[in-house]
């Protein structure tokens, strides 16, 4: 026997939940709200672009420009006006001299002309062909003037009574010039000569190697010292708060003060460290820690060199910045449950085993983040090396090279090219590190 059910109102009621499903498309109201949200966030995006991306894009732009310090300002016509002759009475001969030059050494100024108002009671009698005189108005058309251009224009004349008495009135008015100049910073002429220059330089690869050596060992040293200090001050004892504050001293002190202190302590002539080493008989003569490139020694008959100045700078880097690692590591260690250590102690684990199998796995996440941040900051570090050695004695890094190219050699394009290399290296390292680094569970 078969029973058939006819459709009723229940079927319509059962299909009602399907009709209440959320729409699959964006409605007009949602579109208006999205546009309103983007318009409200637009100022924030613009500020971020100007603060972060603006200087970065400007650096990339300058790196492909043949620009020097003198090219930061567009070429201009410089006019120096002076009076030649010493008229004593009316009718005496006198010369108004205009000394002109192009402010740029390389770039031209096109369709140049200038005008000036001649001094009162000065009667011009002769002037160059490029100039014309209409009453008291002097006009000169110079045409196109190349870089390094210099010229002198003499306006011969006779002095009136007032001019003979007040010769300084020749400078009452400033010459006004017109002309068009091509600014190397804003034109569309690009070149790769800056990159060719730095990559073809003999010292570039040495500087790059020193940068990595300084960054890797400086970062590792800061992390190791921070880990040791955190492990030391993680236990409770009297005076722990004072020691924690004392350990922050290298990081919070001004870099100029601590750098000067290290220079005084390690000075080869009057430094305390050299005096102690000499008195104790450790060394026969003082050591120039910041001025000696390397110390030669032999190991199993193999001649080797120890980079003294660079290693001293690395020691300063590790000492100065370990407090930051110490704070982060200590905060993470205090968040580890004490039950894990109590259980391990009951199982007979030694303190070293507890650190290796409990503390260190829990710290891998924060250690990887600290290594990434400290690597980026150390690779960009300039002031420490510049204050201690000035980049001499084998301590020249890429950031010091940026300064020397841009300001010591006045080649801003080459300095910007080195800065681009620094940016590419750091982006590549950060990308690979984030991709392959071990992350702590839950992070």
Tab-separated table of C-alpha atoms in Angstrom:
chain	number	residue	atom	x	y	z
A	1	UNK	CA	0.000	0.000	0.000
A	2	UNK	CA	1.385	3.344	-0.929
A	3	UNK	CA	0.669	6.611	0.747
A	4	UNK	CA	1.080	9.828	-1.111
A	5	UNK	CA	1.408	13.180	0.621
A	6	UNK	CA	0.154	16.204	-1.109
A	7	UNK	CA	2.017	19.451	-0.792
A	8	UNK	CA	0.742	21.685	1.930
A	9	UNK	CA	1.721	24.851	3.697
A	10	UNK	CA	4.313	22.925	5.695
A	11	UNK	CA	6.519	22.648	2.617
A	12	UNK	CA	6.551	26.374	2.224
A	13	UNK	CA	7.382	26.721	5.878
A	14	UNK	CA	10.263	24.248	5.568
A	15	UNK	CA	11.799	26.160	2.685
A	16	UNK	CA	11.657	29.427	4.592
A	17	UNK	CA	15.132	29.045	6.172
A	18	UNK	CA	16.753	28.811	2.736
A	19	UNK	CA	15.194	32.087	1.702
A	20	UNK	CA	16.756	33.723	4.802
A	21	UNK	CA	20.333	32.862	3.717
A	22	UNK	CA	22.734	35.865	3.480
A	23	UNK	CA	23.039	37.485	0.042
A	24	UNK	CA	25.941	36.378	-2.121
A	25	UNK	CA	26.530	39.801	-3.705
A	26	UNK	CA	27.405	43.233	-2.293
A	27	UNK	CA	24.448	45.525	-2.074
A	28	UNK	CA	24.339	49.298	-2.680
A	29	UNK	CA	24.407	50.040	1.058
A	30	UNK	CA	27.504	47.885	1.602
A	31	UNK	CA	29.254	49.541	-1.330
A	32	UNK	CA	28.550	52.991	0.082
A	33	UNK	CA	29.826	51.924	3.499
A	34	UNK	CA	32.997	50.497	1.928
A	35	UNK	CA	33.623	53.731	0.009
A	36	UNK	CA	33.055	55.732	3.199
A	37	UNK	CA	35.499	53.532	5.131
A	38	UNK	CA	38.189	53.882	2.461
A	39	UNK	CA	37.702	57.645	2.301
A	40	UNK	CA	38.106	57.895	6.082
A	41	UNK	CA	41.259	55.763	5.980
A	42	UNK	CA	42.729	57.636	3.009
A	43	UNK	CA	44.551	60.263	5.168
A	44	UNK	CA	46.138	57.471	7.194
A	45	UNK	CA	47.291	55.679	4.059
A	46	UNK	CA	48.692	58.940	2.683
A	47	UNK	CA	50.636	59.661	5.883
A	48	UNK	CA	52.088	56.148	5.912
A	49	UNK	CA	53.063	56.503	2.267
A	50	UNK	CA	54.791	59.835	2.832
A	51	UNK	CA	56.608	58.739	5.991
A	52	UNK	CA	57.615	55.197	5.013
A	53	UNK	CA	57.488	54.774	1.269
A	54	UNK	CA	58.273	58.366	0.289
A	55	UNK	CA	61.931	58.406	1.439
A	56	UNK	CA	62.396	54.838	0.187
A	57	UNK	CA	61.181	55.683	-3.314
A	58	UNK	CA	63.258	58.878	-3.275
A	59	UNK	CA	66.355	56.829	-2.459
A	60	UNK	CA	65.669	54.477	-5.385
A	61	UNK	CA	65.157	57.501	-7.633
A	62	UNK	CA	68.456	59.142	-6.620
A	63	UNK	CA	70.349	55.841	-7.003
A	64	UNK	CA	69.828	55.934	-10.781
A	65	UNK	CA	70.719	59.617	-11.113
A	66	UNK	CA	74.188	61.101	-11.729
A	67	UNK	CA	73.657	63.530	-8.870
A	68	UNK	CA	76.210	65.118	-6.562
A	69	UNK	CA	75.848	67.418	-3.576
A	70	UNK	CA	76.164	70.480	-5.793
A	71	UNK	CA	73.237	69.305	-7.908
A	72	UNK	CA	70.678	69.389	-5.115
A	73	UNK	CA	69.755	72.895	-6.235
A	74	UNK	CA	68.913	73.678	-9.844
A	75	UNK	CA	71.592	75.635	-11.749
A	76	UNK	CA	71.258	79.387	-11.222
A	77	UNK	CA	72.971	82.490	-12.526
A	78	UNK	CA	75.066	84.130	-9.814
A	79	UNK	CA	75.599	87.882	-10.252
A	80	UNK	CA	78.128	89.916	-8.281
A	81	UNK	CA	77.977	93.667	-8.847
A	82	UNK	CA	80.762	96.043	-7.873
A	83	UNK	CA	82.139	99.509	-8.649
A	84	UNK	CA	85.551	99.921	-10.237
A	85	UNK	CA	87.272	103.285	-9.893
A	86	UNK	CA	87.281	105.971	-7.244
A	87	UNK	CA	85.458	109.004	-8.594
A	88	UNK	CA	86.145	112.115	-6.545
A	89	UNK	CA	84.051	114.609	-8.469
A	90	UNK	CA	81.331	114.759	-11.072
A	91	UNK	CA	82.522	113.696	-14.507
A	92	UNK	CA	85.175	111.273	-13.289
A	93	UNK	CA	85.210	107.927	-15.125
A	94	UNK	CA	83.771	104.944	-13.284
A	95	UNK	CA	82.974	101.340	-14.217
A	96	UNK	CA	80.108	99.167	-13.061
A	97	UNK	CA	81.295	95.572	-13.227
A	98	UNK	CA	79.042	92.503	-13.235
A	99	UNK	CA	80.719	89.171	-12.571
A	100	UNK	CA	78.536	86.308	-13.714
A	101	UNK	CA	78.863	82.567	-13.354
A	102	UNK	CA	76.835	79.394	-13.627
A	103	UNK	CA	76.408	77.789	-10.203
A	104	UNK	CA	76.557	74.305	-11.747
A	105	UNK	CA	79.743	72.658	-12.932
A	106	UNK	CA	78.003	70.309	-15.366
A	107	UNK	CA	74.567	71.559	-16.404
A	108	UNK	CA	73.583	74.439	-18.650
A	109	UNK	CA	71.094	77.267	-18.223
A	110	UNK	CA	69.104	78.149	-21.347
A	111	UNK	CA	67.856	81.523	-22.633
A	112	UNK	CA	69.523	83.510	-19.887
A	113	UNK	CA	68.945	87.250	-19.514
A	114	UNK	CA	69.121	89.651	-16.629
A	115	UNK	CA	68.044	93.203	-15.881
A	116	UNK	CA	69.197	95.745	-13.345
A	117	UNK	CA	68.535	99.345	-12.421
A	118	UNK	CA	71.588	101.548	-12.825
A	119	UNK	CA	72.555	103.816	-9.915
A	120	UNK	CA	71.140	107.278	-9.845
A	121	UNK	CA	73.411	110.007	-11.240
A	122	UNK	CA	75.463	107.461	-13.183
A	123	UNK	CA	75.737	108.189	-16.890
A	124	UNK	CA	76.691	105.102	-18.940
A	125	UNK	CA	78.858	105.722	-21.973
A	126	UNK	CA	79.754	102.199	-23.204
A	127	UNK	CA	78.481	98.692	-22.609
A	128	UNK	CA	78.913	95.203	-24.103
A	129	UNK	CA	77.031	94.189	-27.251
A	130	UNK	CA	74.931	91.706	-25.283
A	131	UNK	CA	73.487	94.561	-23.205
A	132	UNK	CA	71.274	97.538	-23.832
A	133	UNK	CA	70.563	100.636	-21.757
A	134	UNK	CA	67.186	102.356	-21.680
A	135	UNK	CA	67.375	105.236	-19.272
A	136	UNK	CA	68.352	103.738	-15.933
A	137	UNK	CA	67.428	100.212	-16.979
A	138	UNK	CA	70.156	97.777	-18.014
A	139	UNK	CA	69.159	94.638	-19.943
A	140	UNK	CA	71.556	91.882	-21.011
A	141	UNK	CA	70.780	88.809	-23.112
A	142	UNK	CA	73.312	86.019	-22.587
A	143	UNK	CA	71.648	83.084	-24.381
A	144	UNK	CA	72.596	79.560	-23.319
A	145	UNK	CA	75.422	79.282	-20.799
A	146	UNK	CA	77.149	75.923	-20.140
A	147	UNK	CA	78.411	74.502	-16.861
A	148	UNK	CA	81.476	76.216	-15.335
A	149	UNK	CA	80.640	79.312	-17.384
A	150	UNK	CA	82.065	82.606	-16.132
A	151	UNK	CA	81.817	86.067	-17.633
A	152	UNK	CA	82.477	89.694	-16.766
A	153	UNK	CA	80.449	92.629	-18.085
A	154	UNK	CA	81.819	96.195	-17.726
A	155	UNK	CA	79.513	99.189	-18.012
A	156	UNK	CA	81.651	102.275	-18.605
A	157	UNK	CA	80.322	105.663	-17.543
A	158	UNK	CA	80.794	108.947	-15.753
A	159	UNK	CA	79.908	109.703	-12.192
A	160	UNK	CA	77.600	112.501	-11.212
A	161	UNK	CA	78.009	114.481	-8.033
A	162	UNK	CA	75.698	112.250	-6.029
A	163	UNK	CA	77.277	109.047	-7.321
A	164	UNK	CA	80.788	110.254	-6.450
A	165	UNK	CA	79.640	110.891	-2.924
A	166	UNK	CA	77.546	107.732	-2.437
A	167	UNK	CA	79.151	104.960	-4.422
A	168	UNK	CA	77.450	102.292	-2.316
A	169	UNK	CA	74.092	103.090	-3.924
A	170	UNK	CA	75.125	100.865	-6.869
A	171	UNK	CA	73.958	97.920	-4.766
A	172	UNK	CA	70.578	99.348	-3.842
A	173	UNK	CA	68.856	97.088	-6.366
A	174	UNK	CA	69.493	93.416	-7.035
A	175	UNK	CA	69.802	92.125	-10.615
A	176	UNK	CA	66.906	89.967	-11.760
A	177	UNK	CA	67.636	87.108	-14.146
A	178	UNK	CA	65.503	84.729	-16.170
A	179	UNK	CA	66.447	81.363	-17.611
A	180	UNK	CA	65.523	77.708	-17.772
A	181	UNK	CA	67.670	74.980	-16.252
A	182	UNK	CA	67.321	71.225	-16.304
A	183	UNK	CA	67.360	69.807	-12.761
A	184	UNK	CA	69.077	66.420	-12.650
A	185	UNK	CA	66.855	65.359	-9.746
A	186	UNK	CA	63.595	65.863	-11.640
A	187	UNK	CA	64.433	65.036	-15.250
A	188	UNK	CA	63.919	61.630	-16.842
A	189	UNK	CA	67.573	60.845	-17.528
A	190	UNK	CA	68.592	57.638	-15.747
A	191	UNK	CA	71.848	55.749	-15.493
A	192	UNK	CA	73.243	52.603	-13.908
A	193	UNK	CA	76.733	54.071	-13.548
A	194	UNK	CA	76.288	54.409	-9.787
A	195	UNK	CA	75.781	50.652	-9.417
A	196	UNK	CA	78.596	49.863	-11.849
A	197	UNK	CA	80.901	52.104	-9.848
A	198	UNK	CA	80.230	50.457	-6.498
A	199	UNK	CA	80.245	46.865	-7.815
A	200	UNK	CA	83.438	47.419	-9.801
A	201	UNK	CA	85.234	48.925	-6.807
A	202	UNK	CA	87.898	46.661	-5.341
A	203	UNK	CA	86.792	47.239	-1.755
A	204	UNK	CA	83.046	46.645	-2.223
A	205	UNK	CA	83.085	42.895	-1.645
A	206	UNK	CA	85.443	43.347	1.280
A	207	UNK	CA	83.062	45.915	2.777
A	208	UNK	CA	80.118	43.552	2.219
A	209	UNK	CA	81.981	40.717	3.951
A	210	UNK	CA	82.862	42.968	6.887
A	211	UNK	CA	79.202	44.051	7.126
A	212	UNK	CA	78.012	40.451	7.418
A	213	UNK	CA	80.798	39.565	9.865
A	214	UNK	CA	79.973	42.558	12.051
A	215	UNK	CA	76.207	41.956	11.877
A	216	UNK	CA	76.158	38.204	12.490
A	217	UNK	CA	78.634	38.162	15.371
A	218	UNK	CA	77.297	41.390	16.892
A	219	UNK	CA	73.753	40.035	16.816
A	220	UNK	CA	74.752	36.617	18.146
A	221	UNK	CA	76.841	38.204	20.902
A	222	UNK	CA	73.963	40.404	22.038
A	223	UNK	CA	71.600	37.411	22.129
A	224	UNK	CA	74.035	35.190	24.033
A	225	UNK	CA	74.766	37.869	26.618
A	226	UNK	CA	71.059	38.634	26.949
A	227	UNK	CA	70.253	34.947	27.390
A	228	UNK	CA	72.964	34.554	30.028
A	229	UNK	CA	71.802	37.675	31.902
A	230	UNK	CA	68.156	36.563	31.790
A	231	UNK	CA	69.051	33.117	33.096
A	232	UNK	CA	71.119	34.688	35.859
A	233	UNK	CA	68.439	37.128	37.006
A	234	UNK	CA	65.463	34.815	36.581
A	235	UNK	CA	65.988	33.321	40.042
A	236	UNK	CA	65.003	35.222	43.170
A	237	UNK	CA	67.740	36.678	45.389
A	238	UNK	CA	68.369	39.824	47.367
A	239	UNK	CA	69.298	42.824	45.187
A	240	UNK	CA	67.888	41.305	42.001
A	241	UNK	CA	65.911	44.464	41.147
A	242	UNK	CA	69.013	46.625	41.454
A	243	UNK	CA	70.993	44.327	39.161
A	244	UNK	CA	68.207	44.292	36.593
A	245	UNK	CA	68.268	48.070	36.483
A	246	UNK	CA	72.060	48.097	36.307
A	247	UNK	CA	72.025	45.741	33.327
A	248	UNK	CA	70.010	48.314	31.366
A	249	UNK	CA	72.752	50.930	31.665
A	250	UNK	CA	74.535	50.208	28.337
A	251	UNK	CA	71.306	50.462	26.355
A	252	UNK	CA	69.859	53.624	27.904
A	253	UNK	CA	73.125	55.585	27.979
A	254	UNK	CA	73.856	58.020	25.118
A	255	UNK	CA	75.955	56.362	22.451
A	256	UNK	CA	78.401	59.272	22.351
A	257	UNK	CA	79.080	58.841	26.088
A	258	UNK	CA	79.634	55.082	26.082
A	259	UNK	CA	81.683	55.217	22.863
A	260	UNK	CA	83.956	57.873	24.379
A	261	UNK	CA	84.281	55.751	27.533
A	262	UNK	CA	85.405	52.734	25.528
A	263	UNK	CA	87.879	54.876	23.587
A	264	UNK	CA	89.387	56.186	26.824
A	265	UNK	CA	89.553	52.749	28.468
A	266	UNK	CA	91.172	51.077	25.452
A	267	UNK	CA	93.459	53.933	24.482
A	268	UNK	CA	96.946	52.540	23.680
A	269	UNK	CA	98.770	55.371	25.486
A	270	UNK	CA	96.689	56.304	28.534
A	271	UNK	CA	93.970	53.661	28.631
A	272	UNK	CA	93.245	51.718	31.789
A	273	UNK	CA	92.994	48.335	30.054
A	274	UNK	CA	96.407	48.624	28.407
A	275	UNK	CA	97.948	49.823	31.662
A	276	UNK	CA	96.614	46.751	33.491
A	277	UNK	CA	97.681	44.342	30.751
A	278	UNK	CA	101.172	45.820	30.697
A	279	UNK	CA	101.563	45.816	34.479
A	280	UNK	CA	100.405	42.207	34.700
A	281	UNK	CA	102.850	41.158	32.001
A	282	UNK	CA	100.151	39.878	29.668
A	283	UNK	CA	101.457	42.046	26.812
A	284	UNK	CA	104.859	43.609	26.305
A	285	UNK	CA	103.547	46.755	24.628
A	286	UNK	CA	100.148	48.515	24.515
A	287	UNK	CA	97.536	47.276	22.055
A	288	UNK	CA	95.758	49.686	19.735
A	289	UNK	CA	92.339	48.035	19.951
A	290	UNK	CA	90.568	50.464	17.619
A	291	UNK	CA	93.468	51.308	15.324
A	292	UNK	CA	95.135	47.967	14.568
A	293	UNK	CA	93.556	46.020	11.742
A	294	UNK	CA	94.713	42.517	12.690
A	295	UNK	CA	96.994	40.472	14.937
A	296	UNK	CA	99.027	37.751	13.279
A	297	UNK	CA	99.470	34.389	14.992
A	298	UNK	CA	100.019	30.768	14.041
A	299	UNK	CA	97.881	27.726	14.846
A	300	UNK	CA	99.409	24.302	14.237
A	301	UNK	CA	101.911	25.986	11.965
A	302	UNK	CA	99.264	27.832	9.940
A	303	UNK	CA	99.644	31.650	9.812
A	304	UNK	CA	96.358	33.307	10.746
A	305	UNK	CA	95.079	36.819	11.374
A	306	UNK	CA	92.684	37.961	14.076
A	307	UNK	CA	90.685	41.094	13.091
A	308	UNK	CA	91.382	43.134	16.212
A	309	UNK	CA	89.620	46.444	15.500
A	310	UNK	CA	86.555	44.750	14.019
A	311	UNK	CA	86.306	42.304	16.910
A	312	UNK	CA	86.546	45.167	19.410
A	313	UNK	CA	83.733	46.994	17.648
A	314	UNK	CA	81.680	43.777	17.683
A	315	UNK	CA	82.313	43.434	21.424
A	316	UNK	CA	81.053	46.983	21.913
A	317	UNK	CA	77.967	46.178	19.822
A	318	UNK	CA	77.159	43.062	21.842
A	319	UNK	CA	77.728	44.849	25.163
A	320	UNK	CA	75.656	47.893	24.240
A	321	UNK	CA	72.583	46.077	22.903
A	322	UNK	CA	72.332	42.914	25.013
A	323	UNK	CA	69.927	44.627	27.500
A	324	UNK	CA	67.174	44.657	24.881
A	325	UNK	CA	67.516	40.898	24.379
A	326	UNK	CA	67.759	40.467	28.135
A	327	UNK	CA	64.390	42.183	28.707
A	328	UNK	CA	62.506	40.148	26.103
A	329	UNK	CA	64.064	36.826	27.079
A	330	UNK	CA	63.513	37.429	30.783
A	331	UNK	CA	59.845	38.282	30.184
A	332	UNK	CA	59.391	35.064	28.199
A	333	UNK	CA	61.194	32.946	30.792
A	334	UNK	CA	58.970	34.239	33.575
A	335	UNK	CA	55.900	33.148	31.628
A	336	UNK	CA	57.056	29.489	31.590
A	337	UNK	CA	55.186	27.393	34.145
A	338	UNK	CA	57.290	26.450	37.172
A	339	UNK	CA	55.554	23.041	37.291
A	340	UNK	CA	57.666	21.913	34.332
A	341	UNK	CA	60.900	22.658	36.207
A	342	UNK	CA	59.620	21.013	39.390
A	343	UNK	CA	58.695	17.858	37.480
A	344	UNK	CA	62.071	17.801	35.740
A	345	UNK	CA	63.868	18.297	39.070
A	346	UNK	CA	61.952	15.413	40.590
A	347	UNK	CA	63.037	13.263	37.640
A	348	UNK	CA	66.665	14.120	38.408
A	349	UNK	CA	67.329	16.593	35.586
A	350	UNK	CA	70.354	18.835	36.095
A	351	UNK	CA	70.064	22.657	35.647
A	352	UNK	CA	71.790	22.360	32.278
A	353	UNK	CA	69.337	19.683	31.157
A	354	UNK	CA	66.424	21.790	32.351
A	355	UNK	CA	67.691	24.725	30.340
A	356	UNK	CA	68.348	22.643	27.211
A	357	UNK	CA	65.116	20.640	27.193
A	358	UNK	CA	62.647	23.055	28.808
A	359	UNK	CA	63.812	26.679	28.644
A	360	UNK	CA	65.446	26.734	25.227
A	361	UNK	CA	62.527	25.171	23.277
A	362	UNK	CA	60.192	27.684	24.906
A	363	UNK	CA	62.514	30.562	23.941
A	364	UNK	CA	62.991	29.669	20.268
A	365	UNK	CA	60.156	31.935	19.134
A	366	UNK	CA	61.370	35.063	20.928
A	367	UNK	CA	64.994	34.303	20.040
A	368	UNK	CA	64.162	34.090	16.333
A	369	UNK	CA	62.258	37.387	16.463
A	370	UNK	CA	65.094	39.069	18.356
A	371	UNK	CA	67.675	37.723	15.916
A	372	UNK	CA	65.726	39.093	12.954
A	373	UNK	CA	65.244	42.524	14.518
A	374	UNK	CA	68.797	42.800	15.810
A	375	UNK	CA	70.202	41.639	12.466
A	376	UNK	CA	68.306	44.401	10.658
A	377	UNK	CA	69.255	47.062	13.202
A	378	UNK	CA	72.906	46.019	13.362
A	379	UNK	CA	73.262	45.825	9.589
A	380	UNK	CA	71.952	49.409	9.435
A	381	UNK	CA	74.137	50.564	12.324
A	382	UNK	CA	76.325	53.567	11.524
A	383	UNK	CA	76.927	55.688	14.603
A	384	UNK	CA	78.749	53.061	16.686
A	385	UNK	CA	81.381	52.274	14.055
A	386	UNK	CA	81.759	55.886	12.990
A	387	UNK	CA	82.326	57.087	16.556
A	388	UNK	CA	84.763	54.297	17.460
A	389	UNK	CA	86.894	53.904	14.325
A	390	UNK	CA	85.440	56.100	11.583
A	391	UNK	CA	85.338	53.015	9.386
A	392	UNK	CA	89.130	52.600	9.470
A	393	UNK	CA	91.277	49.579	10.377
A	394	UNK	CA	89.061	47.112	8.531
A	395	UNK	CA	85.759	48.184	10.127
A	396	UNK	CA	84.172	49.855	7.124
A	397	UNK	CA	80.630	48.587	6.585
A	398	UNK	CA	78.043	49.363	3.926
A	399	UNK	CA	76.397	52.046	6.053
A	400	UNK	CA	79.738	53.809	6.494
A	401	UNK	CA	80.223	53.469	2.736
A	402	UNK	CA	76.875	55.226	2.201
A	403	UNK	CA	78.139	58.187	4.238
A	404	UNK	CA	81.529	58.320	2.539
A	405	UNK	CA	80.091	58.074	-0.975
A	406	UNK	CA	77.323	60.583	-0.364
A	407	UNK	CA	79.068	63.209	1.753
A	408	UNK	CA	82.826	62.642	1.868
A	409	UNK	CA	82.992	62.177	-1.926
A	410	UNK	CA	79.883	64.332	-2.605
A	411	UNK	CA	78.420	61.593	-4.830
A	412	UNK	CA	74.845	61.273	-3.658
A	413	UNK	CA	73.926	58.906	-6.491
A	414	UNK	CA	76.578	56.360	-5.486
A	415	UNK	CA	75.640	56.699	-1.822
A	416	UNK	CA	71.988	56.053	-2.658
A	417	UNK	CA	73.030	53.031	-4.756
A	418	UNK	CA	74.835	51.537	-1.750
A	419	UNK	CA	71.735	52.202	0.360
A	420	UNK	CA	69.670	50.294	-2.224
A	421	UNK	CA	72.083	47.365	-1.893
A	422	UNK	CA	71.591	47.461	1.897
A	423	UNK	CA	67.813	47.440	1.406
A	424	UNK	CA	67.913	44.491	-1.012
A	425	UNK	CA	70.177	42.481	1.305
A	426	UNK	CA	67.926	43.061	4.316
A	427	UNK	CA	64.699	42.300	2.438
A	428	UNK	CA	66.216	39.093	1.058
A	429	UNK	CA	67.486	38.011	4.463
A	430	UNK	CA	64.195	38.828	6.216
A	431	UNK	CA	62.181	36.932	3.603
A	432	UNK	CA	64.353	33.817	3.819
A	433	UNK	CA	64.559	33.971	7.601
A	434	UNK	CA	60.796	34.257	8.061
A	435	UNK	CA	60.213	31.436	5.583
A	436	UNK	CA	62.651	28.928	7.065
A	437	UNK	CA	62.932	29.941	10.719
A	438	UNK	CA	61.546	27.723	13.473
A	439	UNK	CA	58.512	29.258	15.139
A	440	UNK	CA	57.426	28.596	18.677
A	441	UNK	CA	54.221	26.633	18.940
A	442	UNK	CA	51.255	28.906	19.282
A	443	UNK	CA	52.966	31.916	17.714
